[in-house]
PDB file of C-alpha atoms and ligand atoms in Angstrom:
ATOM      1  CA  MET A   1       0.019   0.211  -0.105  1.00 97.00           C
ATOM      2  CA  GLN A   2       1.327   3.416  -0.957  1.00 98.00           C
ATOM      3  CA  LEU A   3       0.167   6.684   0.792  1.00 98.00           C
ATOM      4  CA  LEU A   4      -1.182   9.528  -1.757  1.00 98.00           C
ATOM      5  CA  ASP A   5       0.614  12.125  -0.022  1.00 98.00           C
ATOM      6  CA  GLY A   6      -1.043  15.731  -0.762  1.00 98.00           C
ATOM      7  CA  LYS A   7       0.700  17.610   1.651  1.00 98.00           C
ATOM      8  CA  ILE A   8       3.745  16.801   0.105  1.00 98.00           C
ATOM      9  CA  LEU A   9       2.100  17.913  -3.441  1.00 98.00           C
ATOM     10  CA  SER A  10       0.381  20.762  -2.355  1.00 98.00           C
ATOM     11  CA  GLN A  11       3.729  22.233  -0.854  1.00 98.00           C
ATOM     12  CA  LYS A  12       5.431  21.864  -4.545  1.00 98.00           C
ATOM     13  CA  ILE A  13       2.183  23.368  -5.926  1.00 98.00           C
ATOM     14  CA  GLU A  14       2.063  26.130  -3.839  1.00 98.00           C
ATOM     15  CA  GLN A  15       5.834  26.601  -4.127  1.00 98.00           C
ATOM     16  CA  ASN A  16       5.660  26.893  -8.011  1.00 98.00           C
ATOM     17  CA  ILE A  17       2.807  29.441  -7.728  1.00 98.00           C
ATOM     18  CA  ALA A  18       4.738  31.641  -5.638  1.00 98.00           C
ATOM     19  CA  HIS A  19       7.214  31.643  -8.169  1.00 98.00           C
ATOM     20  CA  GLU A  20       5.344  32.461 -11.014  1.00 97.00           C
ATOM     21  CA  VAL A  21       3.753  35.188  -9.064  1.00 97.00           C
ATOM     22  CA  LYS A  22       7.033  36.854  -8.440  1.00 97.00           C
ATOM     23  CA  GLN A  23       8.012  36.507 -12.423  1.00 96.00           C
ATOM     24  CA  LEU A  24       4.901  37.668 -13.422  1.00 94.00           C
ATOM     25  CA  LYS A  25       5.089  40.293 -10.976  1.00 93.00           C
ATOM     26  CA  LEU A  26       1.496  40.195 -10.659  1.00 94.00           C
ATOM     27  CA  VAL A  27      -0.394  40.287  -7.158  1.00 97.00           C
ATOM     28  CA  PRO A  28      -3.664  37.859  -7.705  1.00 98.00           C
ATOM     29  CA  GLY A  29      -6.620  39.389  -5.393  1.00 98.00           C
ATOM     30  CA  LEU A  30      -8.615  36.791  -3.202  1.00 98.00           C
ATOM     31  CA  ALA A  31     -12.269  37.846  -1.582  1.00 98.00           C
ATOM     32  CA  VAL A  32     -13.515  35.915   1.072  1.00 98.00           C
ATOM     33  CA  ILE A  33     -17.120  36.204   2.399  1.00 98.00           C
ATOM     34  CA  LEU A  34     -17.208  34.486   5.941  1.00 98.00           C
ATOM     35  CA  VAL A  35     -20.897  34.543   7.413  1.00 98.00           C
ATOM     36  CA  GLY A  36     -21.213  33.663  11.177  1.00 96.00           C
ATOM     37  CA  HIS A  37     -19.250  31.918  13.722  1.00 91.00           C
ATOM     38  CA  ASP A  38     -19.078  28.259  12.581  1.00 92.00           C
ATOM     39  CA  PRO A  39     -15.293  27.041  13.911  1.00 91.00           C
ATOM     40  CA  ALA A  40     -15.008  24.970  11.193  1.00 91.00           C
ATOM     41  CA  SER A  41     -15.754  27.836   8.836  1.00 94.00           C
ATOM     42  CA  ALA A  42     -13.395  30.370  10.309  1.00 94.00           C
ATOM     43  CA  ALA A  43     -10.730  27.748  10.830  1.00 94.00           C
ATOM     44  CA  TYR A  44     -11.091  26.746   6.832  1.00 94.00           C
ATOM     45  CA  VAL A  45     -10.745  30.615   5.803  1.00 96.00           C
ATOM     46  CA  ASN A  46      -7.823  31.341   8.176  1.00 96.00           C
ATOM     47  CA  MET A  47      -5.672  28.227   6.553  1.00 96.00           C
ATOM     48  CA  LYS A  48      -7.042  30.027   2.599  1.00 96.00           C
ATOM     49  CA  LYS A  49      -5.645  33.161   4.155  1.00 97.00           C
ATOM     50  CA  LYS A  50      -2.455  31.955   5.203  1.00 97.00           C
ATOM     51  CA  ALA A  51      -1.891  30.228   1.952  1.00 98.00           C
ATOM     52  CA  CYS A  52      -2.533  33.335   0.120  1.00 98.00           C
ATOM     53  CA  ASP A  53      -0.115  34.978   2.208  1.00 98.00           C
ATOM     54  CA  ARG A  54       2.650  32.153   1.413  1.00 97.00           C
ATOM     55  CA  ALA A  55       2.007  32.563  -2.311  1.00 98.00           C
ATOM     56  CA  GLY A  56       1.949  36.605  -2.434  1.00 98.00           C
ATOM     57  CA  PHE A  57      -1.308  36.878  -2.926  1.00 98.00           C
ATOM     58  CA  TYR A  58      -3.692  39.787  -1.647  1.00 98.00           C
ATOM     59  CA  SER A  59      -6.302  38.520   0.351  1.00 98.00           C
ATOM     60  CA  VAL A  60      -9.337  39.797   2.391  1.00 98.00           C
ATOM     61  CA  THR A  61     -12.160  38.627   4.295  1.00 97.00           C
ATOM     62  CA  HIS A  62     -15.383  40.217   4.953  1.00 98.00           C
ATOM     63  CA  GLU A  63     -16.916  38.821   8.134  1.00 97.00           C
ATOM     64  CA  MET A  64     -20.619  38.998   8.467  1.00 98.00           C
ATOM     65  CA  PRO A  65     -22.774  38.164  11.385  1.00 97.00           C
ATOM     66  CA  GLU A  66     -25.345  35.539  11.207  1.00 97.00           C
ATOM     67  CA  ASP A  67     -28.100  37.728  11.006  1.00 97.00           C
ATOM     68  CA  ILE A  68     -27.043  39.389   7.796  1.00 98.00           C
ATOM     69  CA  SER A  69     -29.314  40.266   5.192  1.00 98.00           C
ATOM     70  CA  GLN A  70     -29.412  38.761   1.676  1.00 98.00           C
ATOM     71  CA  ASP A  71     -29.117  42.409   0.122  1.00 98.00           C
ATOM     72  CA  ALA A  72     -26.178  42.952   2.631  1.00 98.00           C
ATOM     73  CA  ILE A  73     -24.311  39.779   1.180  1.00 98.00           C
ATOM     74  CA  GLU A  74     -25.232  40.509  -2.488  1.00 98.00           C
ATOM     75  CA  ASN A  75     -23.966  44.176  -2.436  1.00 98.00           C
ATOM     76  CA  THR A  76     -20.422  43.175  -1.021  1.00 98.00           C
ATOM     77  CA  ILE A  77     -20.414  40.626  -4.201  1.00 98.00           C
ATOM     78  CA  ILE A  78     -21.533  43.628  -6.456  1.00 98.00           C
ATOM     79  CA  MET A  79     -18.965  45.386  -5.269  1.00 98.00           C
ATOM     80  CA  MET A  80     -16.064  42.878  -5.643  1.00 98.00           C
ATOM     81  CA  ASN A  81     -17.053  42.040  -8.804  1.00 98.00           C
ATOM     82  CA  GLN A  82     -16.541  45.800  -9.936  1.00 98.00           C
ATOM     83  CA  ASN A  83     -12.812  45.917  -8.120  1.00 97.00           C
ATOM     84  CA  PRO A  84     -10.247  45.017 -10.498  1.00 96.00           C
ATOM     85  CA  ASN A  85      -7.877  44.470  -7.332  1.00 97.00           C
ATOM     86  CA  ILE A  86      -9.987  41.411  -7.137  1.00 98.00           C
ATOM     87  CA  ASN A  87      -9.727  38.098  -8.947  1.00 98.00           C
ATOM     88  CA  GLY A  88     -11.366  35.324  -7.372  1.00 98.00           C
ATOM     89  CA  ILE A  89     -14.586  35.274  -5.092  1.00 98.00           C
ATOM     90  CA  LEU A  90     -15.364  32.840  -2.774  1.00 97.00           C
ATOM     91  CA  ILE A  91     -18.332  32.453  -0.864  1.00 98.00           C
ATOM     92  CA  GLN A  92     -17.546  30.350   2.519  1.00 97.00           C
ATOM     93  CA  LEU A  93     -20.718  27.872   3.257  1.00 96.00           C
ATOM     94  CA  PRO A  94     -22.903  26.827   4.350  1.00 95.00           C
ATOM     95  CA  LEU A  95     -24.945  30.231   4.621  1.00 97.00           C
ATOM     96  CA  PRO A  96     -27.411  30.686   7.159  1.00 96.00           C
ATOM     97  CA  SER A  97     -30.954  29.639   6.250  1.00 96.00           C
ATOM     98  CA  GLN A  98     -32.305  33.195   5.463  1.00 96.00           C
ATOM     99  CA  ILE A  99     -30.148  33.445   3.092  1.00 98.00           C
ATOM    100  CA  ASP A 100     -30.551  32.163  -0.877  1.00 98.00           C
ATOM    101  CA  THR A 101     -27.284  30.653  -1.384  1.00 98.00           C
ATOM    102  CA  THR A 102     -28.461  29.542  -5.256  1.00 97.00           C
ATOM    103  CA  LYS A 103     -28.612  33.223  -5.355  1.00 98.00           C
ATOM    104  CA  ILE A 104     -25.627  34.414  -3.654  1.00 98.00           C
ATOM    105  CA  LEU A 105     -23.475  31.836  -6.034  1.00 98.00           C
ATOM    106  CA  GLU A 106     -25.309  33.292  -9.243  1.00 98.00           C
ATOM    107  CA  LEU A 107     -24.180  36.732  -8.583  1.00 98.00           C
ATOM    108  CA  VAL A 108     -20.595  35.966  -8.189  1.00 98.00           C
ATOM    109  CA  ASP A 109     -18.803  36.961 -11.670  1.00 98.00           C
ATOM    110  CA  PRO A 110     -18.084  33.475 -13.660  1.00 98.00           C
ATOM    111  CA  SER A 111     -14.753  34.946 -14.237  1.00 97.00           C
ATOM    112  CA  LYS A 112     -13.983  35.463 -10.645  1.00 98.00           C
ATOM    113  CA  ASP A 113     -15.744  32.393  -9.713  1.00 98.00           C
ATOM    114  CA  VAL A 114     -12.474  30.307  -8.391  1.00 98.00           C
ATOM    115  CA  ASP A 115     -14.670  27.986  -6.478  1.00 98.00           C
ATOM    116  CA  GLY A 116     -16.398  26.676  -9.542  1.00 98.00           C
ATOM    117  CA  PHE A 117     -20.137  26.795  -8.431  1.00 98.00           C
ATOM    118  CA  HIS A 118     -21.704  29.099 -10.645  1.00 98.00           C
ATOM    119  CA  PRO A 119     -23.943  27.503 -13.064  1.00 98.00           C
ATOM    120  CA  TYR A 120     -21.830  28.653 -15.984  1.00 98.00           C
ATOM    121  CA  ASN A 121     -18.841  27.148 -14.755  1.00 98.00           C
ATOM    122  CA  VAL A 122     -20.666  23.920 -13.939  1.00 98.00           C
ATOM    123  CA  GLY A 123     -21.984  23.928 -17.281  1.00 98.00           C
ATOM    124  CA  ARG A 124     -18.473  24.323 -18.784  1.00 98.00           C
ATOM    125  CA  LEU A 125     -17.410  21.320 -16.539  1.00 98.00           C
ATOM    126  CA  THR A 126     -20.265  19.413 -17.588  1.00 98.00           C
ATOM    127  CA  THR A 127     -19.669  20.118 -21.279  1.00 97.00           C
ATOM    128  CA  GLY A 128     -15.486  19.029 -21.337  1.00 97.00           C
ATOM    129  CA  LEU A 129     -15.061  23.281 -21.408  1.00 98.00           C
ATOM    130  CA  ASP A 130     -12.369  24.979 -20.110  1.00 97.00           C
ATOM    131  CA  GLY A 131     -13.484  27.242 -17.059  1.00 98.00           C
ATOM    132  CA  PHE A 132     -13.393  27.178 -12.955  1.00 98.00           C
ATOM    133  CA  VAL A 133     -13.499  23.599 -11.884  1.00 98.00           C
ATOM    134  CA  PRO A 134     -14.045  23.120  -7.925  1.00 98.00           C
ATOM    135  CA  CYS A 135     -11.231  23.123  -5.570  1.00 98.00           C
ATOM    136  CA  THR A 136     -11.356  19.621  -3.785  1.00 98.00           C
ATOM    137  CA  PRO A 137     -12.504  17.316  -6.958  1.00 98.00           C
ATOM    138  CA  LEU A 138      -9.716  19.339  -8.938  1.00 98.00           C
ATOM    139  CA  GLY A 139      -7.022  18.283  -6.199  1.00 98.00           C
ATOM    140  CA  VAL A 140      -8.057  14.816  -6.703  1.00 99.00           C
ATOM    141  CA  MET A 141      -7.279  14.940 -10.375  1.00 98.00           C
ATOM    142  CA  HIS A 142      -3.695  16.304  -9.822  1.00 98.00           C
ATOM    143  CA  LEU A 143      -3.269  14.143  -6.756  1.00 98.00           C
ATOM    144  CA  LEU A 144      -3.966  10.691  -8.911  1.00 98.00           C
ATOM    145  CA  ALA A 145      -2.055  12.038 -12.096  1.00 98.00           C
ATOM    146  CA  GLU A 146       0.827  12.962  -9.459  1.00 98.00           C
ATOM    147  CA  TYR A 147       1.175   9.314  -8.902  1.00 98.00           C
ATOM    148  CA  ASP A 148       0.545   8.165 -12.582  1.00 98.00           C
ATOM    149  CA  ILE A 149      -2.768   6.697 -12.066  1.00 98.00           C
ATOM    150  CA  ASP A 150      -4.414   6.938 -15.143  1.00 98.00           C
ATOM    151  CA  VAL A 151      -8.176   6.815 -14.865  1.00 98.00           C
ATOM    152  CA  LYS A 152      -9.001   6.011 -18.182  1.00 98.00           C
ATOM    153  CA  GLY A 153     -11.362   2.762 -19.038  1.00 98.00           C
ATOM    154  CA  LYS A 154     -11.361   2.213 -14.675  1.00 98.00           C
ATOM    155  CA  ASN A 155     -14.292   1.765 -12.833  1.00 98.00           C
ATOM    156  CA  CYS A 156     -14.230   4.482 -10.617  1.00 99.00           C
ATOM    157  CA  VAL A 157     -17.348   4.630  -7.844  1.00 99.00           C
ATOM    158  CA  VAL A 158     -17.950   8.522  -6.599  1.00 99.00           C
ATOM    159  CA  VAL A 159     -19.689   8.159  -2.880  1.00 99.00           C
ATOM    160  CA  GLY A 160     -21.487  11.300  -2.431  1.00 98.00           C
ATOM    161  CA  ALA A 161     -23.759  13.641  -4.963  1.00 98.00           C
ATOM    162  CA  SER A 162     -22.791  16.890  -3.591  1.00 98.00           C
ATOM    163  CA  ASN A 163     -22.619  19.889  -5.825  1.00 97.00           C
ATOM    164  CA  ILE A 164     -19.405  20.514  -4.171  1.00 97.00           C
ATOM    165  CA  VAL A 165     -17.927  17.234  -4.162  1.00 98.00           C
ATOM    166  CA  GLY A 166     -19.189  14.154  -5.614  1.00 98.00           C
ATOM    167  CA  LYS A 167     -20.934  15.443  -9.030  1.00 98.00           C
ATOM    168  CA  PRO A 168     -17.842  17.805 -10.206  1.00 98.00           C
ATOM    169  CA  MET A 169     -15.476  14.770  -9.179  1.00 98.00           C
ATOM    170  CA  ALA A 170     -17.853  12.240 -11.188  1.00 98.00           C
ATOM    171  CA  ALA A 171     -17.788  15.065 -14.269  1.00 98.00           C
ATOM    172  CA  LEU A 172     -13.797  15.281 -14.205  1.00 98.00           C
ATOM    173  CA  LEU A 173     -13.529  11.316 -14.291  1.00 98.00           C
ATOM    174  CA  LEU A 174     -16.021  11.387 -17.034  1.00 98.00           C
ATOM    175  CA  ASN A 175     -14.367  13.984 -18.955  1.00 98.00           C
ATOM    176  CA  ALA A 176     -10.975  11.535 -18.418  1.00 98.00           C
ATOM    177  CA  ASN A 177     -12.703   8.652 -20.018  1.00 98.00           C
ATOM    178  CA  ALA A 178     -13.375   6.820 -16.833  1.00 98.00           C
ATOM    179  CA  THR A 179     -16.412   4.682 -16.288  1.00 98.00           C
ATOM    180  CA  VAL A 180     -18.237   6.396 -13.573  1.00 98.00           C
ATOM    181  CA  GLU A 181     -20.953   5.438 -11.029  1.00 98.00           C
ATOM    182  CA  ILE A 182     -22.262   7.780  -8.144  1.00 98.00           C
ATOM    183  CA  CYS A 183     -23.822   6.806  -5.049  1.00 98.00           C
ATOM    184  CA  HIS A 184     -25.652   8.357  -2.680  1.00 98.00           C
ATOM    185  CA  ILE A 185     -27.827   8.330   0.870  1.00 98.00           C
ATOM    186  CA  PHE A 186     -30.403   6.646  -1.569  1.00 98.00           C
ATOM    187  CA  THR A 187     -28.434   4.175  -2.954  1.00 98.00           C
ATOM    188  CA  ASP A 188     -29.373   0.375  -2.450  1.00 98.00           C
ATOM    189  CA  ASP A 189     -26.897  -1.775  -0.931  1.00 98.00           C
ATOM    190  CA  LEU A 190     -23.738   0.479  -1.435  1.00 98.00           C
ATOM    191  CA  LYS A 191     -21.385  -2.673  -0.979  1.00 98.00           C
ATOM    192  CA  LYS A 192     -22.475  -3.927  -4.090  1.00 98.00           C
ATOM    193  CA  HIS A 193     -21.230  -0.694  -5.746  1.00 98.00           C
ATOM    194  CA  THR A 194     -18.424  -0.349  -3.962  1.00 98.00           C
ATOM    195  CA  LEU A 195     -17.087  -3.573  -4.244  1.00 98.00           C
ATOM    196  CA  HIS A 196     -16.135  -3.434  -8.184  1.00 95.00           C
ATOM    197  CA  ALA A 197     -14.759  -0.064  -7.377  1.00 98.00           C
ATOM    198  CA  ASP A 198     -10.793   0.272  -9.435  1.00 98.00           C
ATOM    199  CA  ILE A 199     -10.887   3.763  -8.042  1.00 99.00           C
ATOM    200  CA  LEU A 200     -13.001   4.299  -4.985  1.00 99.00           C
ATOM    201  CA  LEU A 201     -13.648   8.162  -4.440  1.00 99.00           C
ATOM    202  CA  VAL A 202     -15.679   9.311  -1.007  1.00 98.00           C
ATOM    203  CA  GLY A 203     -16.881  12.299  -0.075  1.00 98.00           C
ATOM    204  CA  VAL A 204     -19.938  11.859   2.379  1.00 98.00           C
ATOM    205  CA  GLY A 205     -19.015  12.930   6.174  1.00 98.00           C
ATOM    206  CA  VAL A 206     -19.754   9.732   7.909  1.00 98.00           C
ATOM    207  CA  ILE A 207     -17.183   8.277   9.718  1.00 98.00           C
ATOM    208  CA  ASN A 208     -16.024   4.346   9.103  1.00 98.00           C
ATOM    209  CA  LEU A 209     -18.749   4.156   6.376  1.00 98.00           C
ATOM    210  CA  ILE A 210     -16.450   2.241   4.163  1.00 98.00           C
ATOM    211  CA  LYS A 211     -15.218  -1.257   5.713  1.00 98.00           C
ATOM    212  CA  GLU A 212     -12.526  -3.540   4.581  1.00 98.00           C
ATOM    213  CA  ASP A 213     -15.576  -6.081   3.079  1.00 98.00           C
ATOM    214  CA  MET A 214     -16.520  -3.224   1.126  1.00 98.00           C
ATOM    215  CA  VAL A 215     -13.724  -2.766  -1.316  1.00 98.00           C
ATOM    216  CA  LYS A 216     -11.569  -5.313  -3.573  1.00 98.00           C
ATOM    217  CA  GLU A 217      -8.034  -6.110  -3.277  1.00 98.00           C
ATOM    218  CA  GLY A 218      -5.943  -3.593  -4.876  1.00 98.00           C
ATOM    219  CA  VAL A 219      -8.511  -1.000  -5.074  1.00 98.00           C
ATOM    220  CA  ILE A 220      -7.129   2.603  -4.731  1.00 99.00           C
ATOM    221  CA  ILE A 221      -9.018   4.766  -2.628  1.00 98.00           C
ATOM    222  CA  ILE A 222      -9.650   8.387  -2.442  1.00 99.00           C
ATOM    223  CA  ASP A 223     -11.054   9.530   0.925  1.00 98.00           C
ATOM    224  CA  ILE A 224     -12.508  13.387   0.773  1.00 98.00           C
ATOM    225  CA  GLY A 225     -14.393  12.938   4.123  1.00 98.00           C
ATOM    226  CA  ILE A 226     -13.372  15.563   6.792  1.00 96.00           C
ATOM    227  CA  ASN A 227     -15.091  14.316  10.298  1.00 96.00           C
ATOM    228  CA  ARG A 228     -13.812  15.170  13.880  1.00 95.00           C
ATOM    229  CA  THR A 229     -14.297  12.034  16.418  1.00 96.00           C
ATOM    230  CA  LEU A 230     -15.529  12.723  19.824  1.00 96.00           C
ATOM    231  CA  ASP A 231     -11.864  12.781  21.125  1.00 95.00           C
ATOM    232  CA  GLY A 232     -10.872  15.512  18.684  1.00 92.00           C
ATOM    233  CA  LYS A 233      -9.023  13.899  16.071  1.00 95.00           C
ATOM    234  CA  LEU A 234      -9.806  14.627  12.584  1.00 96.00           C
ATOM    235  CA  VAL A 235     -10.706  11.062  10.097  1.00 98.00           C
ATOM    236  CA  GLY A 236     -12.009  10.322   6.649  1.00 98.00           C
ATOM    237  CA  ASP A 237     -15.016   7.992   5.593  1.00 98.00           C
ATOM    238  CA  VAL A 238     -12.818   5.198   5.348  1.00 98.00           C
ATOM    239  CA  ASP A 239     -11.859   2.903   8.279  1.00 98.00           C
ATOM    240  CA  PHE A 240      -8.481   3.592   7.239  1.00 98.00           C
ATOM    241  CA  ASP A 241      -6.734   0.966   9.516  1.00 98.00           C
ATOM    242  CA  ASN A 242      -8.392  -2.001   8.156  1.00 98.00           C
ATOM    243  CA  VAL A 243      -9.061  -1.047   4.499  1.00 98.00           C
ATOM    244  CA  SER A 244      -5.650   0.372   3.841  1.00 98.00           C
ATOM    245  CA  LYS A 245      -4.089  -3.079   4.212  1.00 98.00           C
ATOM    246  CA  LYS A 246      -6.245  -3.814   0.740  1.00 98.00           C
ATOM    247  CA  CYS A 247      -5.423  -0.730  -1.145  1.00 98.00           C
ATOM    248  CA  SER A 248      -2.761  -0.479  -3.618  1.00 98.00           C
ATOM    249  CA  TYR A 249      -2.825   3.481  -3.084  1.00 98.00           C
ATOM    250  CA  ILE A 250      -5.186   5.540  -0.258  1.00 98.00           C
ATOM    251  CA  THR A 251      -4.977   9.176   0.968  1.00 98.00           C
ATOM    252  CA  PRO A 252      -4.657   9.701   4.812  1.00 98.00           C
ATOM    253  CA  VAL A 253      -6.927  11.783   6.498  1.00 98.00           C
ATOM    254  CA  PRO A 254      -5.296  14.463   7.278  1.00 97.00           C
ATOM    255  CA  GLY A 255      -2.610  14.972   4.508  1.00 98.00           C
ATOM    256  CA  GLY A 256      -4.531  13.852   1.467  1.00 98.00           C
ATOM    257  CA  VAL A 257      -7.130  15.550  -0.256  1.00 98.00           C
ATOM    258  CA  GLY A 258      -7.673  18.650   2.259  1.00 97.00           C
ATOM    259  CA  PRO A 259      -3.944  20.244   1.676  1.00 97.00           C
ATOM    260  CA  MET A 260      -4.527  19.662  -2.569  1.00 98.00           C
ATOM    261  CA  THR A 261      -8.116  21.648  -1.780  1.00 98.00           C
ATOM    262  CA  ILE A 262      -6.280  24.848  -0.715  1.00 98.00           C
ATOM    263  CA  ALA A 263      -3.484  24.478  -3.634  1.00 98.00           C
ATOM    264  CA  MET A 264      -6.458  24.479  -6.055  1.00 98.00           C
ATOM    265  CA  LEU A 265      -7.900  27.469  -4.866  1.00 98.00           C
ATOM    266  CA  LEU A 266      -4.627  29.328  -5.369  1.00 98.00           C
ATOM    267  CA  SER A 267      -4.341  27.606  -8.461  1.00 98.00           C
ATOM    268  CA  ASN A 268      -7.768  29.005  -9.636  1.00 98.00           C
ATOM    269  CA  THR A 269      -6.904  32.420  -7.841  1.00 98.00           C
ATOM    270  CA  LEU A 270      -3.738  32.975 -10.080  1.00 98.00           C
ATOM    271  CA  LYS A 271      -5.575  31.715 -13.542  1.00 98.00           C
ATOM    272  CA  ALA A 272      -8.124  34.288 -12.867  1.00 98.00           C
ATOM    273  CA  ALA A 273      -5.260  36.610 -12.344  1.00 97.00           C
ATOM    274  CA  LYS A 274      -3.796  36.034 -15.599  1.00 96.00           C
ATOM    275  CA  ILE A 275      -6.795  35.691 -17.456  1.00 95.00           C
ATOM    276  CA  ASN A 276      -7.742  39.206 -16.109  1.00 89.00           C
ATOM    277  CA  ALA A 277      -4.320  40.726 -16.838  1.00 87.00           C
ATOM    278  CA  LYS A 278      -4.393  39.455 -20.433  1.00 82.00           C
ATOM    279  CA  GLU A 279      -7.702  41.284 -20.968  1.00 79.00           C
ATOM    280  CA  ARG A 280      -6.157  44.353 -19.482  1.00 69.00           C
ATOM    281  CA  ILE A 281      -3.446  44.663 -22.146  1.00 60.00           C
TER     282      ILE A 281
HETATM  283  P1  NAD B   1     -23.091  17.157   1.954  1.00 83.99           P
HETATM  284  O1  NAD B   1     -23.530  16.609   3.283  1.00 83.99           O
HETATM  285  O2  NAD B   1     -23.400  18.275   0.964  1.00 83.99           O
HETATM  286  O3  NAD B   1     -23.038  15.923   0.632  1.00 83.99           O
HETATM  287  C1  NAD B   1     -23.210  14.425   1.415  1.00 83.99           C
HETATM  288  C2  NAD B   1     -23.306  13.468   0.333  1.00 83.99           C
HETATM  289  O4  NAD B   1     -23.245  12.319   0.648  1.00 83.99           O
HETATM  290  C3  NAD B   1     -24.700  13.598  -0.351  1.00 83.99           C
HETATM  291  O5  NAD B   1     -24.510  13.178  -2.073  1.00 83.99           O
HETATM  292  C4  NAD B   1     -25.695  12.167   0.287  1.00 83.99           C
HETATM  293  O6  NAD B   1     -26.418  11.854  -0.389  1.00 83.99           O
HETATM  294  C5  NAD B   1     -24.400  11.445   0.534  1.00 83.99           C
HETATM  295  N1  NAD B   1     -24.734  10.418   1.622  1.00 83.99           N
HETATM  296  C6  NAD B   1     -24.526  10.796   2.913  1.00 83.99           C
HETATM  297  N2  NAD B   1     -25.267   9.844   3.794  1.00 83.99           N
HETATM  298  C7  NAD B   1     -24.933   8.767   2.815  1.00 83.99           C
HETATM  299  C8  NAD B   1     -24.528   7.322   3.272  1.00 83.99           C
HETATM  300  N3  NAD B   1     -24.616   6.777   4.376  1.00 83.99           N
HETATM  301  N4  NAD B   1     -24.442   6.682   1.969  1.00 83.99           N
HETATM  302  C9  NAD B   1     -23.717   7.331   0.869  1.00 83.99           C
HETATM  303  N5  NAD B   1     -23.904   8.243   0.856  1.00 83.99           N
HETATM  304  C10 NAD B   1     -24.131   8.808   1.696  1.00 83.99           C
HETATM  305  O7  NAD B   1     -21.290  17.135   1.927  1.00 83.99           O
HETATM  306  P2  NAD B   1     -20.531  17.714   1.678  1.00 83.99           P
HETATM  307  O8  NAD B   1     -19.981  19.040   1.152  1.00 83.99           O
HETATM  308  O9  NAD B   1     -20.351  17.127  -0.199  1.00 83.99           O
HETATM  309  O10 NAD B   1     -19.120  17.219   1.905  1.00 83.99           O
HETATM  310  C11 NAD B   1     -18.992  15.704   2.215  1.00 83.99           C
HETATM  311  C12 NAD B   1     -17.701  15.518   2.655  1.00 83.99           C
HETATM  312  O11 NAD B   1     -16.542  16.025   2.403  1.00 83.99           O
HETATM  313  C13 NAD B   1     -17.556  16.336   4.638  1.00 83.99           C
HETATM  314  O12 NAD B   1     -17.400  14.960   5.299  1.00 83.99           O
HETATM  315  C14 NAD B   1     -17.059  17.239   3.942  1.00 83.99           C
HETATM  316  O13 NAD B   1     -16.096  17.540   5.407  1.00 83.99           O
HETATM  317  C15 NAD B   1     -15.573  16.693   3.069  1.00 83.99           C
HETATM  318  N6  NAD B   1     -15.157  17.672   2.236  1.00 83.99           N
HETATM  319  C16 NAD B   1     -13.427  17.945   2.430  1.00 83.99           C
HETATM  320  C17 NAD B   1     -13.077  18.521   1.605  1.00 83.99           C
HETATM  321  C18 NAD B   1     -11.543  18.225   1.302  1.00 83.99           C
HETATM  322  O14 NAD B   1     -10.796  19.618   1.293  1.00 83.99           O
HETATM  323  N7  NAD B   1     -10.773  17.360   1.994  1.00 83.99           N
HETATM  324  C19 NAD B   1     -14.031  19.636   1.073  1.00 83.99           C
HETATM  325  C20 NAD B   1     -15.114  19.600   0.916  1.00 83.99           C
HETATM  326  C21 NAD B   1     -15.884  18.847   1.527  1.00 83.99           C
END
């Protein structure tokens, strides 16, 4: 069994980005909207800000109270859409229940949509056109490529079908000519599906969802889940100790997909900044 090390690869990508930023004399700008006081969201935003600092990006976080109005968030997005120093806009999800999240995501200028959540970019991904791709599944594709794992013709089973993880993951795999199956909460007999996976990608949010008897010998596992145990440990969705014995490759949690997500956010923001700089010439 070999670990797919997202920590090392993400550091390498970050260093390359920092180098490119210096060479191009660009200062990519990222704006983040953070609503409320969810500690996990605040921690993610903090990690993203630190990564921006390391890479030489400008970043600004708009912190808003839990009871913020739809109009106030929309006005901030409109301002950032017009701000030439901002190349990427990120809305930290989830937003509180009084907010229409779809409307918020649709208001972000697609050319600054570095999370790839705008329907314009979702459509481009689905049709195999260039655009902004959600950072977590994009990071998974980079990690697979780094270890020379070609998904073409492989049975890829994606467990979890959210708009930010499972669906774009499946679209990327399909675009790379994998045979893709998507499972979710209503899938009957999950094990029947996971057992024939050459590559199993799991992003659900349930500790130990994938057990040893649910995978075949030699499987490649990408564990996208991030869960905290009662004693405060970070774990994925896969029973790592037992399942890893059967794997050819597996991502650890932490240190697998998580750091790749942040590296891809930098990569998408640099891409937006480069497109923007070209348009200004
Ligand atoms: P979500 O709640 O939006 O979606 C969960 C998906 O899992 C749904 O499609 C649901 O149908 C499916 N599901 C739930 N229970 C299931 C079960 N018992 N069997 C099969 N499918 C089931 O969550 P999300 O935002 O997509 O996040 C999923 C996980 O990925 C979470 O643990 C989250 O923390 C993690 N995540 C990690 C990163 C990263 O950078 N590594 C980024 C985003 C999300």
